[in-house]
XYZ file of C-alpha atoms in Angstrom:
598
model
C 180.578 93.996 78.411
C 177.457 92.963 80.042
C 175.950 95.052 83.132
C 172.401 95.413 84.906
C 171.104 97.476 82.740
C 171.943 95.533 79.531
C 170.668 92.152 80.719
C 167.046 91.493 79.332
C 164.538 91.566 82.223
C 163.810 87.860 81.802
C 167.289 87.107 82.755
C 167.386 89.080 85.664
C 167.668 87.716 89.158
C 166.854 89.076 92.384
C 168.826 88.535 95.579
C 166.697 87.890 98.686
C 168.767 90.063 100.616
C 168.335 93.140 98.100
C 164.675 92.623 97.952
C 164.167 92.399 101.595
C 166.520 95.338 102.257
C 164.495 98.577 103.084
C 165.316 102.139 102.401
C 167.190 103.918 104.654
C 164.986 106.377 105.853
C 162.536 103.672 106.244
C 165.051 101.797 108.487
C 166.128 104.661 110.205
C 162.399 105.498 111.151
C 161.770 101.979 112.431
C 164.973 102.145 114.704
C 163.612 105.222 116.099
C 160.353 103.862 116.878
C 161.946 100.756 118.687
C 164.180 102.924 120.307
C 161.212 104.838 121.842
C 159.255 101.719 122.619
C 162.439 100.162 124.684
C 162.716 103.941 126.291
C 159.002 103.721 127.442
C 159.288 100.177 128.583
C 156.479 99.017 126.233
C 157.492 95.584 125.146
C 158.104 94.669 121.312
C 155.828 92.577 119.418
C 158.140 90.638 117.138
C 155.192 88.088 116.126
C 153.675 90.992 114.607
C 156.671 92.786 112.736
C 157.733 89.144 111.407
C 154.467 88.723 110.033
C 154.129 92.045 108.181
C 157.715 91.794 107.092
C 156.895 88.312 105.634
C 154.140 89.126 103.852
C 156.096 92.062 102.418
C 158.603 89.769 101.258
C 155.831 87.423 99.782
C 154.472 90.168 97.870
C 158.085 91.443 96.541
C 158.918 88.057 95.414
C 155.773 86.793 93.190
C 153.590 89.314 92.095
C 156.280 92.147 91.665
C 157.678 90.178 88.703
C 154.627 89.417 86.923
C 153.749 93.040 87.093
C 157.178 94.182 85.891
C 156.650 91.884 82.950
C 153.006 93.564 82.308
C 154.482 96.973 82.014
C 156.449 95.518 79.236
C 159.621 97.613 80.095
C 158.213 101.087 80.486
C 159.829 101.706 83.761
C 162.993 100.005 85.523
C 162.657 97.569 88.182
C 164.116 100.588 90.604
C 160.856 102.473 90.368
C 158.984 100.087 92.399
C 162.188 98.330 94.690
C 161.399 100.657 97.526
C 157.579 100.408 97.938
C 155.955 98.559 100.660
C 153.295 95.773 100.337
C 150.502 98.507 101.095
C 151.705 100.938 98.308
C 151.907 97.808 95.958
C 148.460 96.990 96.783
C 147.025 100.653 96.179
C 149.127 100.594 92.889
C 147.624 97.666 91.423
C 144.107 98.760 92.771
C 144.207 101.972 90.767
C 145.493 100.372 87.854
C 142.765 98.118 88.164
C 140.320 100.799 88.168
C 141.749 102.896 85.206
C 141.493 99.577 83.009
C 137.864 99.293 84.029
C 136.971 103.123 83.541
C 138.688 102.787 80.006
C 136.430 99.708 79.139
C 133.235 101.777 80.283
C 134.287 104.783 78.366
C 134.611 102.724 75.001
C 131.031 101.091 76.168
C 129.551 104.715 76.357
C 128.105 103.364 79.603
C 127.827 106.527 82.284
C 126.415 105.683 85.581
C 126.234 109.059 86.702
C 124.397 110.231 83.679
C 121.721 107.122 84.323
C 121.618 108.082 87.914
C 120.648 111.587 86.652
C 118.095 110.485 84.438
C 116.256 108.595 86.706
C 116.474 111.031 89.151
C 115.294 113.698 87.239
C 112.305 111.151 85.917
C 111.394 110.841 89.524
C 111.542 114.406 90.152
C 109.313 115.357 87.391
C 106.498 112.469 88.622
C 107.108 113.896 92.176
C 106.264 117.407 90.756
C 103.379 116.489 88.859
C 101.738 114.244 91.722
C 102.251 117.527 94.061
C 100.651 119.697 91.471
C 97.813 117.147 91.071
C 98.504 116.421 87.253
C 97.743 113.497 85.258
C 101.363 111.786 84.417
C 100.944 108.093 83.930
C 99.211 106.221 81.422
C 98.796 102.960 82.519
C 96.189 101.564 80.684
C 97.624 99.945 77.687
C 100.151 98.259 79.752
C 97.961 95.903 81.432
C 96.520 92.708 80.190
C 92.887 92.993 81.672
C 92.018 89.755 79.241
C 94.428 87.331 81.275
C 93.363 88.397 84.980
C 93.339 85.810 87.412
C 90.024 85.714 89.703
C 89.541 84.542 93.410
C 86.334 84.825 95.148
C 86.459 84.971 99.056
C 83.604 85.108 101.491
C 82.473 84.884 104.919
C 79.055 83.866 106.026
C 77.730 87.188 105.874
C 75.107 89.392 104.080
C 75.619 91.578 101.232
C 79.137 93.117 101.450
C 78.910 96.865 101.120
C 82.249 98.342 100.960
C 86.039 97.221 100.776
C 89.123 99.351 101.551
C 92.841 98.323 101.055
C 95.952 98.703 103.054
C 98.141 96.220 101.140
C 98.592 93.412 102.006
C 95.481 93.897 104.060
C 91.719 94.390 102.800
C 88.675 95.217 105.188
C 85.440 94.553 104.366
C 82.031 95.629 105.861
C 78.469 94.182 105.225
C 74.944 94.426 106.035
C 74.979 92.248 109.205
C 77.156 94.472 110.983
C 80.140 92.730 110.437
C 83.781 94.067 110.117
C 86.518 91.547 108.719
C 90.092 91.893 108.106
C 91.653 90.061 105.493
C 95.373 89.265 104.142
C 96.228 89.179 100.535
C 98.385 86.267 99.133
C 101.703 87.232 97.829
C 102.222 86.789 93.946
C 103.940 83.831 92.655
C 106.515 86.393 91.047
C 107.414 87.975 94.119
C 108.547 84.988 95.967
C 111.845 84.254 96.475
C 113.624 81.681 94.241
C 115.621 78.765 95.629
C 119.293 79.055 94.982
C 120.178 75.707 93.178
C 123.521 75.538 94.279
C 122.572 74.984 97.925
C 119.595 72.752 97.141
C 119.775 68.846 97.285
C 120.173 67.145 93.980
C 116.234 66.283 93.949
C 114.755 69.473 95.688
C 111.212 69.053 96.658
C 108.879 71.225 94.512
C 107.495 73.990 96.213
C 103.813 73.990 97.282
C 101.672 76.083 94.779
C 101.319 80.092 95.800
C 98.049 80.484 98.064
C 95.532 82.497 96.204
C 92.742 82.970 98.517
C 92.658 85.518 101.302
C 92.973 84.722 104.663
C 90.653 85.668 107.335
C 92.525 87.291 110.228
C 90.119 88.961 112.440
C 86.263 89.074 112.670
C 84.136 91.495 114.805
C 80.262 91.782 114.605
C 77.951 94.320 116.071
C 74.741 93.798 117.737
C 71.234 95.566 116.628
C 69.795 95.013 120.145
C 72.185 97.663 121.741
C 70.791 100.365 119.592
C 69.628 102.280 123.034
C 73.096 101.811 125.020
C 75.296 104.888 124.328
C 78.255 103.077 125.702
C 77.983 100.402 123.234
C 81.481 100.448 121.186
C 80.025 98.789 117.698
C 77.388 99.371 114.812
C 74.036 98.567 115.820
C 72.681 98.764 112.268
C 74.167 98.224 108.707
C 77.663 99.028 108.130
C 77.701 100.991 104.674
C 81.164 102.240 104.271
C 84.863 101.803 105.390
C 88.038 103.427 105.047
C 91.605 102.648 105.699
C 94.645 104.850 106.311
C 97.782 104.796 104.253
C 99.981 104.218 107.103
C 98.105 100.868 108.431
C 97.152 102.695 111.862
C 93.325 103.350 111.529
C 90.314 101.824 110.023
C 86.878 104.037 110.031
C 83.582 102.530 109.346
C 80.297 104.098 109.119
C 76.650 102.742 109.229
C 72.907 103.418 109.006
C 73.130 103.601 112.903
C 74.406 107.429 112.511
C 77.938 106.069 114.138
C 81.268 106.758 113.157
C 83.943 104.441 114.659
C 87.637 104.580 114.616
C 89.406 101.300 115.181
C 93.194 100.069 115.447
C 94.176 98.163 112.156
C 96.266 95.889 114.069
C 93.760 94.059 116.163
C 90.601 96.169 115.322
C 89.511 97.283 118.547
C 87.469 100.446 118.626
C 89.086 103.682 119.672
C 86.274 106.210 119.410
C 82.624 106.130 118.644
C 81.385 109.235 117.021
C 77.835 110.412 117.025
C 78.036 113.879 115.476
C 76.020 112.692 112.166
C 72.438 113.035 112.453
C 71.733 110.258 109.925
C 73.357 107.414 108.033
C 77.084 107.446 107.319
C 77.265 106.528 103.468
C 80.903 107.518 102.764
C 84.662 107.799 104.121
C 87.669 108.868 102.598
C 91.272 109.532 103.844
C 93.329 112.346 102.652
C 96.166 110.685 100.557
C 99.206 110.446 102.719
C 97.548 111.770 106.006
C 95.472 110.743 108.930
C 92.870 113.301 107.963
C 89.212 111.750 107.595
C 86.472 113.076 105.426
C 82.964 111.563 106.137
C 79.652 112.040 104.222
C 75.971 111.811 105.341
C 72.217 111.578 104.582
C 72.196 114.601 106.785
C 73.583 116.624 103.877
C 76.866 117.346 105.607
C 80.546 116.335 105.397
C 82.556 116.451 108.204
C 86.637 116.499 108.783
C 88.308 114.707 111.332
C 92.000 114.314 112.662
C 92.251 110.703 114.005
C 96.151 111.773 115.107
C 94.125 113.470 117.890
C 90.808 111.116 117.496
C 89.025 114.718 117.013
C 86.466 116.563 115.115
C 87.320 119.403 113.071
C 84.498 121.033 111.286
C 81.332 120.603 108.999
C 80.826 121.498 105.549
C 77.218 122.515 104.399
C 75.781 122.990 100.994
C 73.950 119.516 99.313
C 70.556 119.637 99.052
C 69.924 115.939 99.523
C 71.670 113.174 101.076
C 75.598 112.865 100.066
C 76.263 109.163 99.187
C 79.759 109.182 97.994
C 82.974 111.203 98.667
C 86.431 111.188 97.391
C 90.155 112.581 98.185
C 93.572 112.984 96.852
C 96.680 114.664 98.319
C 95.667 118.291 98.588
C 93.348 119.302 101.480
C 90.130 119.393 99.514
C 87.313 116.808 98.874
C 84.847 116.134 96.216
C 81.201 114.980 97.141
C 78.005 113.794 95.200
C 74.358 114.707 96.511
C 72.352 111.822 94.946
C 69.255 113.441 93.680
C 70.245 117.188 93.673
C 72.337 115.929 90.769
C 75.459 117.857 91.563
C 79.157 117.372 92.493
C 80.816 119.943 94.926
C 84.442 120.358 95.356
C 85.216 121.672 98.699
C 88.400 123.535 99.140
C 89.020 123.258 102.995
C 91.599 125.837 103.640
C 89.813 128.611 101.367
C 86.356 127.707 102.900
C 84.802 127.471 99.440
C 82.867 125.136 97.236
C 82.743 124.811 93.451
C 79.343 123.193 92.298
C 79.119 120.888 89.143
C 75.877 120.416 88.001
C 74.426 117.196 86.149
C 71.181 115.984 85.115
C 71.833 115.544 81.535
C 69.991 112.801 79.120
C 72.919 110.632 78.947
C 74.171 111.525 75.457
C 71.012 109.742 73.896
C 69.084 110.672 70.645
C 68.585 114.323 69.853
C 65.466 115.755 68.766
C 66.021 116.615 64.767
C 64.302 120.407 63.943
C 63.267 118.735 60.364
C 59.664 117.596 60.647
C 60.190 115.517 57.437
C 63.009 113.580 58.870
C 62.701 109.949 59.567
C 63.287 108.749 63.453
C 66.809 107.211 63.875
C 67.382 104.039 65.373
C 69.664 105.336 68.403
C 69.489 104.367 71.986
C 66.730 106.526 73.441
C 67.824 108.846 76.169
C 67.359 108.063 79.829
C 67.456 111.305 82.359
C 69.706 111.145 84.988
C 67.935 111.521 88.304
C 70.581 110.836 90.723
C 74.609 110.977 90.678
C 75.470 107.986 93.056
C 79.280 107.720 92.586
C 82.464 109.673 92.120
C 86.484 109.325 91.960
C 89.016 111.678 91.505
C 91.516 111.093 88.743
C 93.658 113.975 89.859
C 93.090 117.321 91.250
C 91.453 119.024 88.115
C 89.844 115.914 86.679
C 87.330 113.466 88.210
C 84.461 111.182 87.058
C 81.114 110.679 88.292
C 78.605 107.466 87.765
C 74.742 107.977 87.602
C 71.724 105.850 87.862
C 70.840 106.168 84.230
C 74.089 104.418 83.464
C 76.191 107.157 82.063
C 79.793 107.831 83.125
C 81.118 111.548 82.997
C 84.202 113.283 82.867
C 84.723 116.051 84.530
C 87.039 119.203 84.598
C 87.296 121.432 87.568
C 87.207 124.496 85.074
C 83.986 123.600 83.555
C 80.749 123.507 85.272
C 79.339 120.895 82.660
C 80.646 117.328 81.970
C 83.427 117.473 79.121
C 82.412 113.591 77.789
C 79.544 111.373 78.862
C 79.502 107.596 77.946
C 76.032 106.826 78.128
C 74.725 103.267 79.114
C 78.263 102.357 80.140
C 77.117 98.823 81.584
C 73.966 98.387 79.140
C 70.316 97.785 79.736
C 68.372 95.265 81.794
C 65.853 93.163 79.738
C 62.362 94.568 79.747
C 59.927 93.092 82.741
C 57.633 90.457 81.913
C 53.588 91.049 82.532
C 53.761 89.040 85.708
C 56.485 91.296 87.072
C 55.194 94.549 85.870
C 51.605 94.025 87.016
C 50.065 92.727 90.059
C 47.090 91.199 88.221
C 46.504 87.244 88.116
C 46.222 87.351 84.337
C 47.925 90.591 82.895
C 47.625 91.759 79.405
C 50.589 90.015 77.419
C 50.614 92.657 74.713
C 51.490 95.381 77.156
C 55.426 96.022 76.215
C 57.900 96.535 78.915
C 60.745 98.925 78.575
C 64.459 97.945 79.172
C 65.867 100.271 81.953
C 69.546 101.200 82.478
C 72.096 99.450 85.033
C 72.958 102.197 87.339
C 76.642 102.729 88.073
C 76.931 101.180 91.655
C 80.966 101.360 91.968
C 83.573 103.333 90.843
C 87.295 103.547 91.029
C 90.674 104.942 89.782
C 94.311 104.692 89.994
C 95.230 108.440 91.208
C 97.013 110.254 89.028
C 96.961 107.957 86.109
C 94.452 107.367 82.975
C 92.681 104.249 84.486
C 89.204 104.139 85.474
C 87.132 101.002 86.634
C 83.307 100.781 87.287
C 81.177 98.304 88.351
C 77.054 97.313 88.197
C 75.131 94.440 88.196
C 75.865 93.339 84.505
C 78.628 90.611 85.927
C 81.573 92.617 84.718
C 84.302 95.058 86.052
C 84.589 97.363 82.894
C 87.806 99.460 82.331
C 88.111 102.676 80.855
C 90.633 105.313 79.992
C 91.231 109.088 79.530
C 92.232 110.007 75.709
C 95.349 111.515 74.708
C 93.640 114.821 74.675
C 92.095 114.446 78.271
C 88.752 115.366 76.805
C 87.363 111.490 76.027
C 86.773 108.471 77.876
C 87.549 105.171 75.637
C 86.460 101.480 76.435
C 89.684 99.108 77.076
C 87.615 96.300 77.795
C 86.567 94.477 80.929
C 88.321 92.158 83.410
C 88.469 88.604 82.552
C 89.081 85.575 84.015
C 91.879 83.658 82.280
C 90.660 81.059 79.592
C 87.338 82.515 79.979
C 86.328 81.991 76.233
C 85.464 85.715 75.557
C 87.535 87.562 72.897
C 87.082 91.439 72.953
C 84.918 93.466 75.160
C 81.333 93.624 74.469
C 79.865 97.140 75.151
C 76.690 97.528 76.847
C 74.830 98.534 74.076
C 75.253 95.651 71.467
C 73.262 93.116 73.599
C 69.700 94.251 74.109
C 67.941 91.184 72.653
C 66.772 88.152 74.823
C 69.317 85.819 73.383
C 72.293 88.454 73.798
C 71.754 88.867 77.329
C 71.583 85.260 77.972
C 74.678 84.300 76.318
C 76.201 87.833 78.287
C 74.798 86.013 81.702
C 76.412 82.968 81.103
C 80.088 84.539 80.740
C 79.867 86.775 83.554
C 82.960 86.936 86.185
C 81.368 88.517 88.971
C 77.797 87.429 89.996
C 75.732 89.969 91.973
C 76.158 93.588 92.558
C 79.309 95.382 92.741
C 78.704 97.544 95.357
C 82.557 98.969 95.779
C 85.791 98.467 93.991
C 89.173 99.198 95.515
C 92.412 98.993 93.296
C 95.966 99.350 94.186
C 99.326 98.378 92.231
C 101.772 95.701 92.926
C 105.389 96.175 92.908
C 107.443 99.166 92.584
C 104.923 101.800 90.500
C 102.844 98.985 89.236
C 105.716 96.648 87.565
C 103.974 93.533 88.897
C 100.429 94.720 87.663
C 97.241 95.791 89.245
C 95.220 94.108 91.814
C 91.364 94.604 91.695
C 89.297 93.854 94.790
C 85.700 94.088 94.363
C 82.465 93.948 97.024
C 79.833 91.834 95.883
C 76.493 91.582 97.270
C 72.778 90.185 96.030
C 71.410 93.567 96.512
C 72.458 97.156 96.573
C 74.362 98.605 99.715
C 72.110 101.415 100.330
C 68.575 99.620 99.796
C 66.851 96.643 98.605
C 65.580 98.211 95.178
C 67.304 95.298 93.196
C 67.760 91.873 93.968
C 70.278 89.842 91.928
C 71.288 86.420 91.834
C 74.933 85.907 93.134
C 76.718 85.127 96.277
C 78.049 87.358 98.830
C 81.320 88.311 99.387
C 84.428 89.477 97.564
C 86.237 88.907 94.270
C 89.968 89.445 93.735
C 91.370 90.358 90.086
C 94.903 90.252 89.726
C 95.763 91.853 86.536
C 99.441 91.144 85.299
C 101.454 93.682 83.255
C 101.639 92.963 79.480
C 105.238 93.321 79.439
C 105.447 89.948 81.152
C 103.608 88.525 78.440
C 105.673 90.051 75.728
C 108.792 88.858 77.356
C 107.594 84.994 77.760
C 106.558 85.765 74.098
C 110.380 86.616 73.083
C 111.652 83.788 75.079
C 109.445 81.097 73.222
C 110.309 82.639 70.258
C 113.844 82.347 70.806
C 113.196 78.809 71.898
C 111.424 77.706 68.779
C 114.097 79.204 66.500
C 116.670 77.499 68.379
C 115.004 73.968 68.003
C 114.242 74.913 64.348
C 118.050 75.434 63.982
C 118.705 72.347 65.893
C 116.683 70.527 63.140
C 113.969 69.241 66.067
């Protein structure tokens, strides 16, 4: 005897009247609602009710049968007969989420755990940055030998300084010019067109622009030196700095003026005349608009650019202050040229720490044994002036001197932790015609090779990367060792397909032939007066950008005249991970071709 419960589910037939019938409670509620609407005089909208009932009936006809079949007889049809369309959709959505959750659990993927790991890593980095401790090791992740090189210049004299607030670059020169440039966007950062939305034969996109674009040009006037109302420089501009928020640009020159500019249109906001000699260095405190300025008057002054106000003066150097550096904490670091000291100024505590240089550059040491034979090591050159300084973190910094030595310091020690002598090599000896004023000098008088000064120094803050420059024709790269007590040579920034292999350290090329070969392979012709560095992408995932200020003479004088061009050079250093990914793709392609018999 067959009944409704004994018939298989596949042979059951539903009647439309039974499926469309609603439970009594719902019908009762609907009738009550309709009666209330009639009593209040509100019109009944039959169209909307019909559309809702229609969608419910349609949902009840087709999809419900499918879901019941998928249940495999786990429950009777009467369990879901009374549900509405909205309830059915909610039930199916819950089932779909449960299925996905089961698949995720089998694969072992937990989004919450990944989020926690990323957040923990970011918090660790933020805490390390706040405390001023080095936490990133990026020197080994960059392909310096595959960098692209682009030179840009205007019709100016020697470029003395450079500052970056991405994507803008600011350059200053000895002929009183301040120029704002815009850096091009990397090809990897450009949006790729969607092939489904393009035509069958789309046009090839134009090649990305490589040369920076000049946006604004402004120039001073030497004839206005006696005019106190003139809002520009009246002598060579020696230094420039840009705030991190892109609001202000500050310049200092040999005319004792410190000028604050609006970064958007390079309009002067204020001219400060507090310094009594040439302004040689400017730096913003990281993430703020607090400015530090150094001068040849042996003082350092602090400024607040939010109020365009002068704050205080710091005294202590015994010679002109030629460079200054700062990071996030309210302190700055300066070097005093021929007083051969580096001083860390704690502005809040109103104290200073003094670090004394003046070493011999790590050359040959004298032996106490009188019978010992002299060694062939490079002779020592005395340090006469500390010209450059750069902070790695709040406790570690590097300095460059006129004897070519690059020194690593720690604020807990008064002497350098490690020194690299002759970091950029030696100049060839002067010829007798250059060394003497006689018409026929003695050709037997030998000249001595002289070390190349460290004329530019930069770091990537809170990392292990250091970049230095001189007039040897290369930007050299260094990194801090794992124990943070050594400086190791990484190499030099090379243009792509330059034909050079590994880095040739400075002491290896001292003869005339070697110097000639090295000069032919140079990537920067001139004196590197300043270096500015910033990372492309999120935390440097797209590589590193190095912008170099180049001139035919030193920024502070005309002691050295080098053949070259005045301007600037941009090096885009890619990440080595990009080349590893390309190599993997090529390897897979070659393997596929080999399997196919090609």
